CSV table of C-alpha atoms and ligand atoms in Angstrom, one decimal:
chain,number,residue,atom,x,y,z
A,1,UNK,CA,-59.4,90.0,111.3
A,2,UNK,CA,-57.1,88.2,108.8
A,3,UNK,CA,-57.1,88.4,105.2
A,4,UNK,CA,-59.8,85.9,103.8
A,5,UNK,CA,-58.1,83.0,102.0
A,6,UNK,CA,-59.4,80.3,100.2
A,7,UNK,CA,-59.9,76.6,101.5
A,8,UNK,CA,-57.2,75.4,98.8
A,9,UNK,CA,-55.0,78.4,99.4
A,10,UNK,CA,-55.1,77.3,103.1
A,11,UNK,CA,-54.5,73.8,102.1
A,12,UNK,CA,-51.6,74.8,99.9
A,13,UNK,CA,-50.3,76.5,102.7
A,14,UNK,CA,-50.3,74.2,105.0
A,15,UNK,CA,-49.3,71.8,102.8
A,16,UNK,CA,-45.6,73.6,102.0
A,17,UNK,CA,-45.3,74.5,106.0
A,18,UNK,CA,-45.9,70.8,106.7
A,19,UNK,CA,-43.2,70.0,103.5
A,20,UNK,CA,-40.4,72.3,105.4
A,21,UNK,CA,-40.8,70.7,108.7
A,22,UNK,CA,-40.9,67.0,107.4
A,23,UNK,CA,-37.9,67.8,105.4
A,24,UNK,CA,-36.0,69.3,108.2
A,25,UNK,CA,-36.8,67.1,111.1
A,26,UNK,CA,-36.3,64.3,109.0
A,27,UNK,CA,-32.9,65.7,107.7
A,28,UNK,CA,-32.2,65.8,111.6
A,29,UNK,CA,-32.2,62.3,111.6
A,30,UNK,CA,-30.5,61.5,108.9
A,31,UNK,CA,-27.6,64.0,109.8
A,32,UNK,CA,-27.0,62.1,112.5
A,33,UNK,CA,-26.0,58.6,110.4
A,34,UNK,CA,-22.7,60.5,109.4
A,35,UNK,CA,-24.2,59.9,105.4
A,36,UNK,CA,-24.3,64.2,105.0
A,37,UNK,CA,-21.7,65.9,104.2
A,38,UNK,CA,-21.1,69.8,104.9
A,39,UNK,CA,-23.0,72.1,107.6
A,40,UNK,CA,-26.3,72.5,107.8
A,41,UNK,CA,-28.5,74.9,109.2
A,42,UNK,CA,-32.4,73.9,110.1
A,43,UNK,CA,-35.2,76.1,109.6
A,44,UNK,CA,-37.8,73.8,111.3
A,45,UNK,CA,-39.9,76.5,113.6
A,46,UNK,CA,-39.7,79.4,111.3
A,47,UNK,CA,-42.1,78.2,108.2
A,48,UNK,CA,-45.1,80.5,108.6
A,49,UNK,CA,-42.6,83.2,107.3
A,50,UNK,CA,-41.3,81.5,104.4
A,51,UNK,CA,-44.8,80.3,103.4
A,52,UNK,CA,-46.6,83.5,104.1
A,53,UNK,CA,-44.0,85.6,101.8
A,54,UNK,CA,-44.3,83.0,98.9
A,55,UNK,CA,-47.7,82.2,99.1
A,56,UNK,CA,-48.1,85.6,97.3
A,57,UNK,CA,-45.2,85.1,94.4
A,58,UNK,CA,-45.1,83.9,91.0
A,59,UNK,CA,-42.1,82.3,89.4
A,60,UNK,CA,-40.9,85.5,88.4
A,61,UNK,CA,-40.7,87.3,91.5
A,62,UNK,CA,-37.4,86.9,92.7
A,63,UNK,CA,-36.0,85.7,96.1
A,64,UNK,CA,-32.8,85.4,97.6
A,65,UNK,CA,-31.8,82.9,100.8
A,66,UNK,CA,-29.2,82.7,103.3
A,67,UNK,CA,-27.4,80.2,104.6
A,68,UNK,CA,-30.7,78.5,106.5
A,69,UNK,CA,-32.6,78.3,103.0
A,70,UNK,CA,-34.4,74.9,102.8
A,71,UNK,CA,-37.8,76.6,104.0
A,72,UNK,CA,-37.2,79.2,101.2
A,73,UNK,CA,-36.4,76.7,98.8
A,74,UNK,CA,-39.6,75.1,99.5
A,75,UNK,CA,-41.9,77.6,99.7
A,76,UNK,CA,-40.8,79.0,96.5
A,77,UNK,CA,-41.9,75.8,94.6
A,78,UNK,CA,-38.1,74.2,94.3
A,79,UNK,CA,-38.4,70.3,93.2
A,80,UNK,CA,-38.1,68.5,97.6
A,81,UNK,CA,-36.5,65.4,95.7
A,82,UNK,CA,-34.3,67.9,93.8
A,83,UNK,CA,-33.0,69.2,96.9
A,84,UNK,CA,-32.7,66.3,99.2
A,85,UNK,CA,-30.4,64.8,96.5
A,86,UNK,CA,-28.5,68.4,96.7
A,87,UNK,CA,-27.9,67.5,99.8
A,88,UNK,CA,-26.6,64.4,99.9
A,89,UNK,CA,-24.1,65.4,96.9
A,90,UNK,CA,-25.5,63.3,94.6
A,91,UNK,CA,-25.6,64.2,90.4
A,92,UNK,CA,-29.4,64.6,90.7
A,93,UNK,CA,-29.4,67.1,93.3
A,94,UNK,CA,-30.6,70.9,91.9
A,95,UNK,CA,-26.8,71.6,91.6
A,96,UNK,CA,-25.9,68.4,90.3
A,97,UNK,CA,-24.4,67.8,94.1
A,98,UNK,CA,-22.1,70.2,93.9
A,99,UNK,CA,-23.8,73.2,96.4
A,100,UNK,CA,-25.2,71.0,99.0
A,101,UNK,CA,-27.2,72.6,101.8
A,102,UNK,CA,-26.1,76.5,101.3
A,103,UNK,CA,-26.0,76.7,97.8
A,104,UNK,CA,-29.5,75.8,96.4
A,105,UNK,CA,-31.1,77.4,93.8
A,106,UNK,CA,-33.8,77.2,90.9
A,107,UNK,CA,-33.7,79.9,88.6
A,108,UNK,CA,-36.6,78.3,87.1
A,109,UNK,CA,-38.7,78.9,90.2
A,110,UNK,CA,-37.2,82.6,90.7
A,111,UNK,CA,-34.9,81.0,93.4
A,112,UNK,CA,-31.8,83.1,93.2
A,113,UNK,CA,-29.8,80.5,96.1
A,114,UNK,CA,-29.1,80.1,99.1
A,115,UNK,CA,-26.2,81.9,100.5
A,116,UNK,CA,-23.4,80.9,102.7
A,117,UNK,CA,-22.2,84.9,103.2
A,118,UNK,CA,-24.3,86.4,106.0
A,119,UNK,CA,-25.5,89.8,104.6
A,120,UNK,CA,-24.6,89.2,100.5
A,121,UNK,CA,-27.8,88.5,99.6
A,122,UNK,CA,-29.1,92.1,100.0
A,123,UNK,CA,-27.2,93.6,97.2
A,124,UNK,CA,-28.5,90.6,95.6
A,125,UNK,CA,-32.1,91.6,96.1
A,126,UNK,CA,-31.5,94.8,95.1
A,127,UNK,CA,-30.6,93.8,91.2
A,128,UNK,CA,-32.9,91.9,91.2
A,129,UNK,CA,-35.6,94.3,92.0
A,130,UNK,CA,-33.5,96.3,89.2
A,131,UNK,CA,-34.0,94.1,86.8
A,132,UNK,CA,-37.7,93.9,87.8
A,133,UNK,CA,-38.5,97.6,87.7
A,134,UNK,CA,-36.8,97.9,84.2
A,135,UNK,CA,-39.4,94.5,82.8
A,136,UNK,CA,-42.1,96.7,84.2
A,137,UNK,CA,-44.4,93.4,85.1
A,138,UNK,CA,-45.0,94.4,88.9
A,139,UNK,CA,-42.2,92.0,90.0
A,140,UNK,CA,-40.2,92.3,93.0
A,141,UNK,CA,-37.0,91.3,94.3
A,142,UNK,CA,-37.1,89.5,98.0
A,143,UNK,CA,-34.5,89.3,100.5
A,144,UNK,CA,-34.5,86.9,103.7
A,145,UNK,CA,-32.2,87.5,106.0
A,146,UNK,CA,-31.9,86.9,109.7
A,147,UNK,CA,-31.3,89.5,112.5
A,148,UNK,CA,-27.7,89.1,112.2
A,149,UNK,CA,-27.4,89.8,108.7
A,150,UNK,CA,-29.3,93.1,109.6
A,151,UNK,CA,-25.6,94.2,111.1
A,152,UNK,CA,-23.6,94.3,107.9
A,153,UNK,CA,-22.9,97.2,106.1
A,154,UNK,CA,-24.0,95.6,102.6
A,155,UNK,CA,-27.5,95.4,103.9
A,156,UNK,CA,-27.3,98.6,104.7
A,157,UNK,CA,-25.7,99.7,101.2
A,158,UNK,CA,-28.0,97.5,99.8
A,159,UNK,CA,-31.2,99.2,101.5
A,160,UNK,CA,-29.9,102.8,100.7
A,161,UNK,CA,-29.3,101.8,97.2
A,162,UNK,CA,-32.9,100.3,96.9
A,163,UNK,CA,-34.4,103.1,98.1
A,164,UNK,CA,-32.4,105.5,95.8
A,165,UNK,CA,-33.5,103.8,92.8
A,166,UNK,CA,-36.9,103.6,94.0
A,167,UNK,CA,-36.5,99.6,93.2
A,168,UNK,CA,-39.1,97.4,94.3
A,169,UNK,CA,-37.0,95.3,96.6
A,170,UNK,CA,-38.6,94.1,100.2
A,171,UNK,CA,-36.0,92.9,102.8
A,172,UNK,CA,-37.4,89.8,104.7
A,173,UNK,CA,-36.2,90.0,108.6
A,174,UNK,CA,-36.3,86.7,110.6
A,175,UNK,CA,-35.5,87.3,114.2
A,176,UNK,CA,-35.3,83.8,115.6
A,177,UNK,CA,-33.6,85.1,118.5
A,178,UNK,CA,-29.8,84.3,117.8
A,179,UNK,CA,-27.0,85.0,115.3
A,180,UNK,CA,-24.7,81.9,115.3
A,181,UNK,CA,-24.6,81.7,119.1
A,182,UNK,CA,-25.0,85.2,120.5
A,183,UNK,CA,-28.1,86.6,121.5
A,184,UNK,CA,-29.8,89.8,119.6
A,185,UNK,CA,-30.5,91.2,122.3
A,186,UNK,CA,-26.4,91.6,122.8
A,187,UNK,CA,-25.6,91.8,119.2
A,188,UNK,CA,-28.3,94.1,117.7
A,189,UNK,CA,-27.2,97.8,118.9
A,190,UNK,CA,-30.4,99.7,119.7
A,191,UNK,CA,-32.1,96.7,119.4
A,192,UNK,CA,-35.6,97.7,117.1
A,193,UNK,CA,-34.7,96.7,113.6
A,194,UNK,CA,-38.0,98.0,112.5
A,195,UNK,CA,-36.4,101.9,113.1
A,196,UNK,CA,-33.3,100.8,111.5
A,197,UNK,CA,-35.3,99.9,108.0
A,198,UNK,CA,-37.9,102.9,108.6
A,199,UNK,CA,-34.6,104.7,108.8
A,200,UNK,CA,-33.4,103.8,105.2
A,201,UNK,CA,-37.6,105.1,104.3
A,202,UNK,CA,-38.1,101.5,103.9
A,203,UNK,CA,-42.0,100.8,104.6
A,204,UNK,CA,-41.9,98.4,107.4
A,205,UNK,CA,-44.3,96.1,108.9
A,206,UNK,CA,-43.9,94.3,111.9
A,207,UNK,CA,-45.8,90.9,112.7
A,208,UNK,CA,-45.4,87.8,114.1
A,209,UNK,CA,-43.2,85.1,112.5
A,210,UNK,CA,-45.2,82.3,114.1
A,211,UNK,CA,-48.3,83.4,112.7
A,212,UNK,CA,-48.9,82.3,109.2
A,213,UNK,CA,-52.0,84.4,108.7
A,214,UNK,CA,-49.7,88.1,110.3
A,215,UNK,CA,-47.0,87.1,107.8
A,216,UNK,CA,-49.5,86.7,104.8
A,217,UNK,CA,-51.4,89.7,105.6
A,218,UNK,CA,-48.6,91.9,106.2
A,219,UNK,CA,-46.9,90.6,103.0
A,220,UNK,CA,-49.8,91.6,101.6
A,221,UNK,CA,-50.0,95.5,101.9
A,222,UNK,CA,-45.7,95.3,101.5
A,223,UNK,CA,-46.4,93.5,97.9
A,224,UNK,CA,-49.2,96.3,96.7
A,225,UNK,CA,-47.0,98.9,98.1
A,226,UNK,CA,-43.8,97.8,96.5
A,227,UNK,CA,-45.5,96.7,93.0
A,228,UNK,CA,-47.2,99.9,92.6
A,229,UNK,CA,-43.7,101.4,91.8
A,230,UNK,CA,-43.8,103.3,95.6
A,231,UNK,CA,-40.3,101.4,96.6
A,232,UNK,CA,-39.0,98.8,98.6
A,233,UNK,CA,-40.1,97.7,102.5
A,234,UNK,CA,-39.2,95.8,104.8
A,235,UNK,CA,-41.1,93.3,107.1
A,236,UNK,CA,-39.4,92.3,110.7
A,237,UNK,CA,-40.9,88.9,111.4
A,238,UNK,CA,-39.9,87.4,115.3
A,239,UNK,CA,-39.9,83.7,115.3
A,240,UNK,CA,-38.1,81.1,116.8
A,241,UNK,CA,-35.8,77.8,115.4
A,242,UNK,CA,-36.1,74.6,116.9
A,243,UNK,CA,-32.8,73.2,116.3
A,244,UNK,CA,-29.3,74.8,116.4
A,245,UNK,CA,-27.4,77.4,114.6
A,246,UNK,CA,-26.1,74.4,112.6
A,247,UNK,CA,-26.9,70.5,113.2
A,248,UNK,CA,-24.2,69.5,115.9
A,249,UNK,CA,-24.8,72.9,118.1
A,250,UNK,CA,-25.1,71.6,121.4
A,251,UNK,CA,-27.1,74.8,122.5
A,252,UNK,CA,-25.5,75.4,125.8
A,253,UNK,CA,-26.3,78.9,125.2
A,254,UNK,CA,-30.3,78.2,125.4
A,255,UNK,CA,-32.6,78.2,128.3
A,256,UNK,CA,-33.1,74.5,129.0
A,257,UNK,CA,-36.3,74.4,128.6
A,258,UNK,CA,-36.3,76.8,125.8
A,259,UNK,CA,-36.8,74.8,122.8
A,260,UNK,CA,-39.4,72.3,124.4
A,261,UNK,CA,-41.4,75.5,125.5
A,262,UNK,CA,-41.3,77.2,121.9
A,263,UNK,CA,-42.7,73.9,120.2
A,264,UNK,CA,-45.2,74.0,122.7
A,265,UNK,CA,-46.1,77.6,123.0
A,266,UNK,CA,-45.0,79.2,119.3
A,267,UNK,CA,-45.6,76.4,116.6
A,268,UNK,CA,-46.6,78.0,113.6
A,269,UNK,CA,-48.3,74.6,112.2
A,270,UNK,CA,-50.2,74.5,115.4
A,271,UNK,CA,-51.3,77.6,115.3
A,272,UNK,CA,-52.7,77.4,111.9
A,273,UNK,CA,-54.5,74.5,112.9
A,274,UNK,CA,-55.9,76.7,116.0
A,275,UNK,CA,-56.8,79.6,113.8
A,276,UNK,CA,-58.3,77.2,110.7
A,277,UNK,CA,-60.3,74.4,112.1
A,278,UNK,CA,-62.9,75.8,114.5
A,279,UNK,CA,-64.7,77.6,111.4
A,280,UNK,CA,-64.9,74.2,109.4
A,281,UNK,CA,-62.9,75.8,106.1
A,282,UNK,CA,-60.1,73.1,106.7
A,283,UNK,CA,-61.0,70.2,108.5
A,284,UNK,CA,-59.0,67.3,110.5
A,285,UNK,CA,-59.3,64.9,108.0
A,286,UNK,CA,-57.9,66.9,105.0
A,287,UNK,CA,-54.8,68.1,107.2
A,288,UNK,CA,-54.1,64.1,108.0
A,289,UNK,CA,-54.1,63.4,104.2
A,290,UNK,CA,-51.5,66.5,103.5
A,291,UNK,CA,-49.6,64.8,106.6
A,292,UNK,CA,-49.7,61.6,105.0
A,293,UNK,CA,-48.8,62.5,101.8
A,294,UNK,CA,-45.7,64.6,102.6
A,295,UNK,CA,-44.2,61.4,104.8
A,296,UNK,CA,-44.6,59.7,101.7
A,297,UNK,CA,-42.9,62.6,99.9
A,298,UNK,CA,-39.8,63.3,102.2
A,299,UNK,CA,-39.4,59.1,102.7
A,300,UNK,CA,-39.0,58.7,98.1
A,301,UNK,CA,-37.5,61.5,98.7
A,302,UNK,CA,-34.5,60.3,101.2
A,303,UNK,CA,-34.9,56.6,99.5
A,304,UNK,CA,-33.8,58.2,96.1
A,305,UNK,CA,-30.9,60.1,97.1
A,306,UNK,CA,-29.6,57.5,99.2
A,307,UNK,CA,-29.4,55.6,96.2
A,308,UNK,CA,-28.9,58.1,93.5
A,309,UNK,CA,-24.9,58.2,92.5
A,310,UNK,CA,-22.5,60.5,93.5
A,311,UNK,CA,-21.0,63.2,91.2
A,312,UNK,CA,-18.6,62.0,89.4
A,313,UNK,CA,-15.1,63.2,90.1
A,314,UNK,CA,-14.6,64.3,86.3
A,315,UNK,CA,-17.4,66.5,86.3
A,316,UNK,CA,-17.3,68.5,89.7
A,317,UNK,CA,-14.7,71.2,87.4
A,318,UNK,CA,-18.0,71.5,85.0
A,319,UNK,CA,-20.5,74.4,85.7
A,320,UNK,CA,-18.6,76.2,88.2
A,321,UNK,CA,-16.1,78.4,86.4
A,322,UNK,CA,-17.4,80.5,83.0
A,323,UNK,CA,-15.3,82.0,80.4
A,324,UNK,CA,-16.2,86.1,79.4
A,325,UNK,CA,-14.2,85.1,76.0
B,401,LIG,C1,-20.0,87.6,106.2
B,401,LIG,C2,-20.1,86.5,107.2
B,401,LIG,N1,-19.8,86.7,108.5
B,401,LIG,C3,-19.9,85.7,109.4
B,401,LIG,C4,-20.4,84.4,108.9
B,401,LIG,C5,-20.5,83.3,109.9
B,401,LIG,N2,-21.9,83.1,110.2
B,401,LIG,C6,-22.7,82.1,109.6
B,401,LIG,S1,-24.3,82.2,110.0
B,401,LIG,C7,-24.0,83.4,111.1
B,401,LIG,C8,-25.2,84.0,111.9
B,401,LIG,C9,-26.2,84.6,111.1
B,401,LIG,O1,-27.3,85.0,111.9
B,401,LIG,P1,-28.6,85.5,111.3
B,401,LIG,O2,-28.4,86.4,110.2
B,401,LIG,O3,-29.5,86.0,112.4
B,401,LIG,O4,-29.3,84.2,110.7
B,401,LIG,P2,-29.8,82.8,111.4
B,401,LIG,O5,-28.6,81.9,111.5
B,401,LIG,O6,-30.3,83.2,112.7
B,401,LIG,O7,-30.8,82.3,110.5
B,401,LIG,C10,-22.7,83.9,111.1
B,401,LIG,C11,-22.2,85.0,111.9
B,401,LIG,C12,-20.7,84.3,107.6
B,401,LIG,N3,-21.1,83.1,107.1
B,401,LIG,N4,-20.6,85.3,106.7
């Protein structure tokens, strides 16, 4: 039995998981026109993790992204117009154009970036659980991170530390299969990430990434647990991505029917639809309006930073060094 949730909090969700996948399949397309500069990684089959965590935050709880962020970005309530334009390099991107892809943030939303260094945002996470614990508001500090990231010694550092200081701190896992191009089942040694984080006394949940309803209920106990000053925690979501490690990946190292059979089989929007509208609390009808409106949304959304301008030349300097004098 999952967590009873109201018919707008359902709606909201679905709403943001519909957002992320719109943005990404359109940004797909667009990719392919030559008008994007820089890599980009898709997160289009993982949303029901990022919207499960975030359906539970506040603008105050902080989160930290990696280098496949956009479906963070989103569900943490960061501006979709703001970020396409980011994207494209244009002045009215979140970074003034400057980040692109890997480098969003909103520190107004309690978006602490994406991060183009696999593995930096734990130490990240950690200070900002710090500063959390010190406020004494019930905050916490949230770090997503794929599988791969789950092999570098600064999560690790970063997970001792957080436990040491008894920070409130919860390490996201997203196990969509692959890090870059290799396989966890090659890459992760010992293989059950879960014992890895129970062996830092992390508490750790496991559920299913392609579940909305597992990741909001397991975020859940992780959030009461870690806000009641007990700690950090860890959740170890499996999911899957639909696209490649970055757009341009031909995939030869995928089954070939692999990604075909993972939007059929492990859809997280399809499941919600599965679990949501046999009891009547969200209907057909409501769901085709959310669809509607979020085309709408990601099309302005394109429309405006194709035709936003570039950053200028004479400010890309500004914003990006500071002086300590
Ligand atoms: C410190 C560091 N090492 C290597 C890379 C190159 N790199 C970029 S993404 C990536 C794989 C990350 O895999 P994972 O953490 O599972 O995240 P996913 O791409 O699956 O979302 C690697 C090795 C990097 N960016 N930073």
């Amino acid at each position: 039995m999952s967590l009873q949730q109201s018919r707008d909090q359902l709606l909201g969700a679905y709403r943001q998981m519909k957002t992320i996948r719109e943005f990404e399949e359109r940004l797909h397309k667009e990719i392919m026109t030559g008008e994007i500069a820089g890599f980009t990684h898709l997160y289009s089959g993982q949303e029901a993790v990022a919207v499960g965590v975030c359906q539970h935050l506040d603008t105050e709880d902080l989160i930290v992204s990696t280098h496949r962020g956009h479906g963070h970005c989103i569900a943490k309530g960061c501006n979709v117009k703001g970020m396409m334009a980011e994207i494209y390099g244009r002045s009215t991107g979140l970074g003034k154009g400057k980040g692109g892809s890997m480098h969003i943030a909103d520190f107004d939303k309690g978006m602490l970036g994406a991060n183009g260094i696999v593995g930096a945002g734990g130490p990240l996470a950690v200070g900002a659980a710090l500063s959390a614990k010190l406020d004494g508001k019930g905050k916490v500090g949230i770090c997503f991170s794929g599988e791969g990231s789950i092999n570098q010694g600064a999560v690790f550092e970063a997970m001792n530390m957080a436990k040491v200081i008894n920070a409130p701190a919860i390490f996201i896992i997203e196990i969509n299969g692959y890090s870059e191009h290799t396989g966890a089942s090659y890459s992760v040694g010992g293989v059950d990430i879960a014992k890895r984080t129970e062996g830092f006394g992390l508490k750790t949940i496991e559920a299913d990434g392609c579940d909305y309803h597992a990741v909001y209920d397991a975020m859940a106990e992780l959030l009461d647990y870690s806000r009641s000053g007990n700690g950090p925690s860890a959740a170890v979501f499996n999911t899957t991505r639909f696209f490649g490690h970055y757009e341009g990946d031909p995939q030869n190292y995928r089954e070939k029917n692999e990604v075909k059979d993972h939007r059929s089989t492990r859809d997280c929007l399809k499941k919600f639809c599965k679990d949501n509208l046999p009891s009547g609390i969200v209907t057909q009808s409501e769901l085709d309006e959310i669809d509607a409106s979020v085309m709408g949304l990601i099309d302005e959304a394109v429309t405006e930073a194709r035709n936003a301008p570039p950053t200028p030349m004479e400010e890309m300097e500004a914003d990006v060094y500071i002086s300590y004098e």
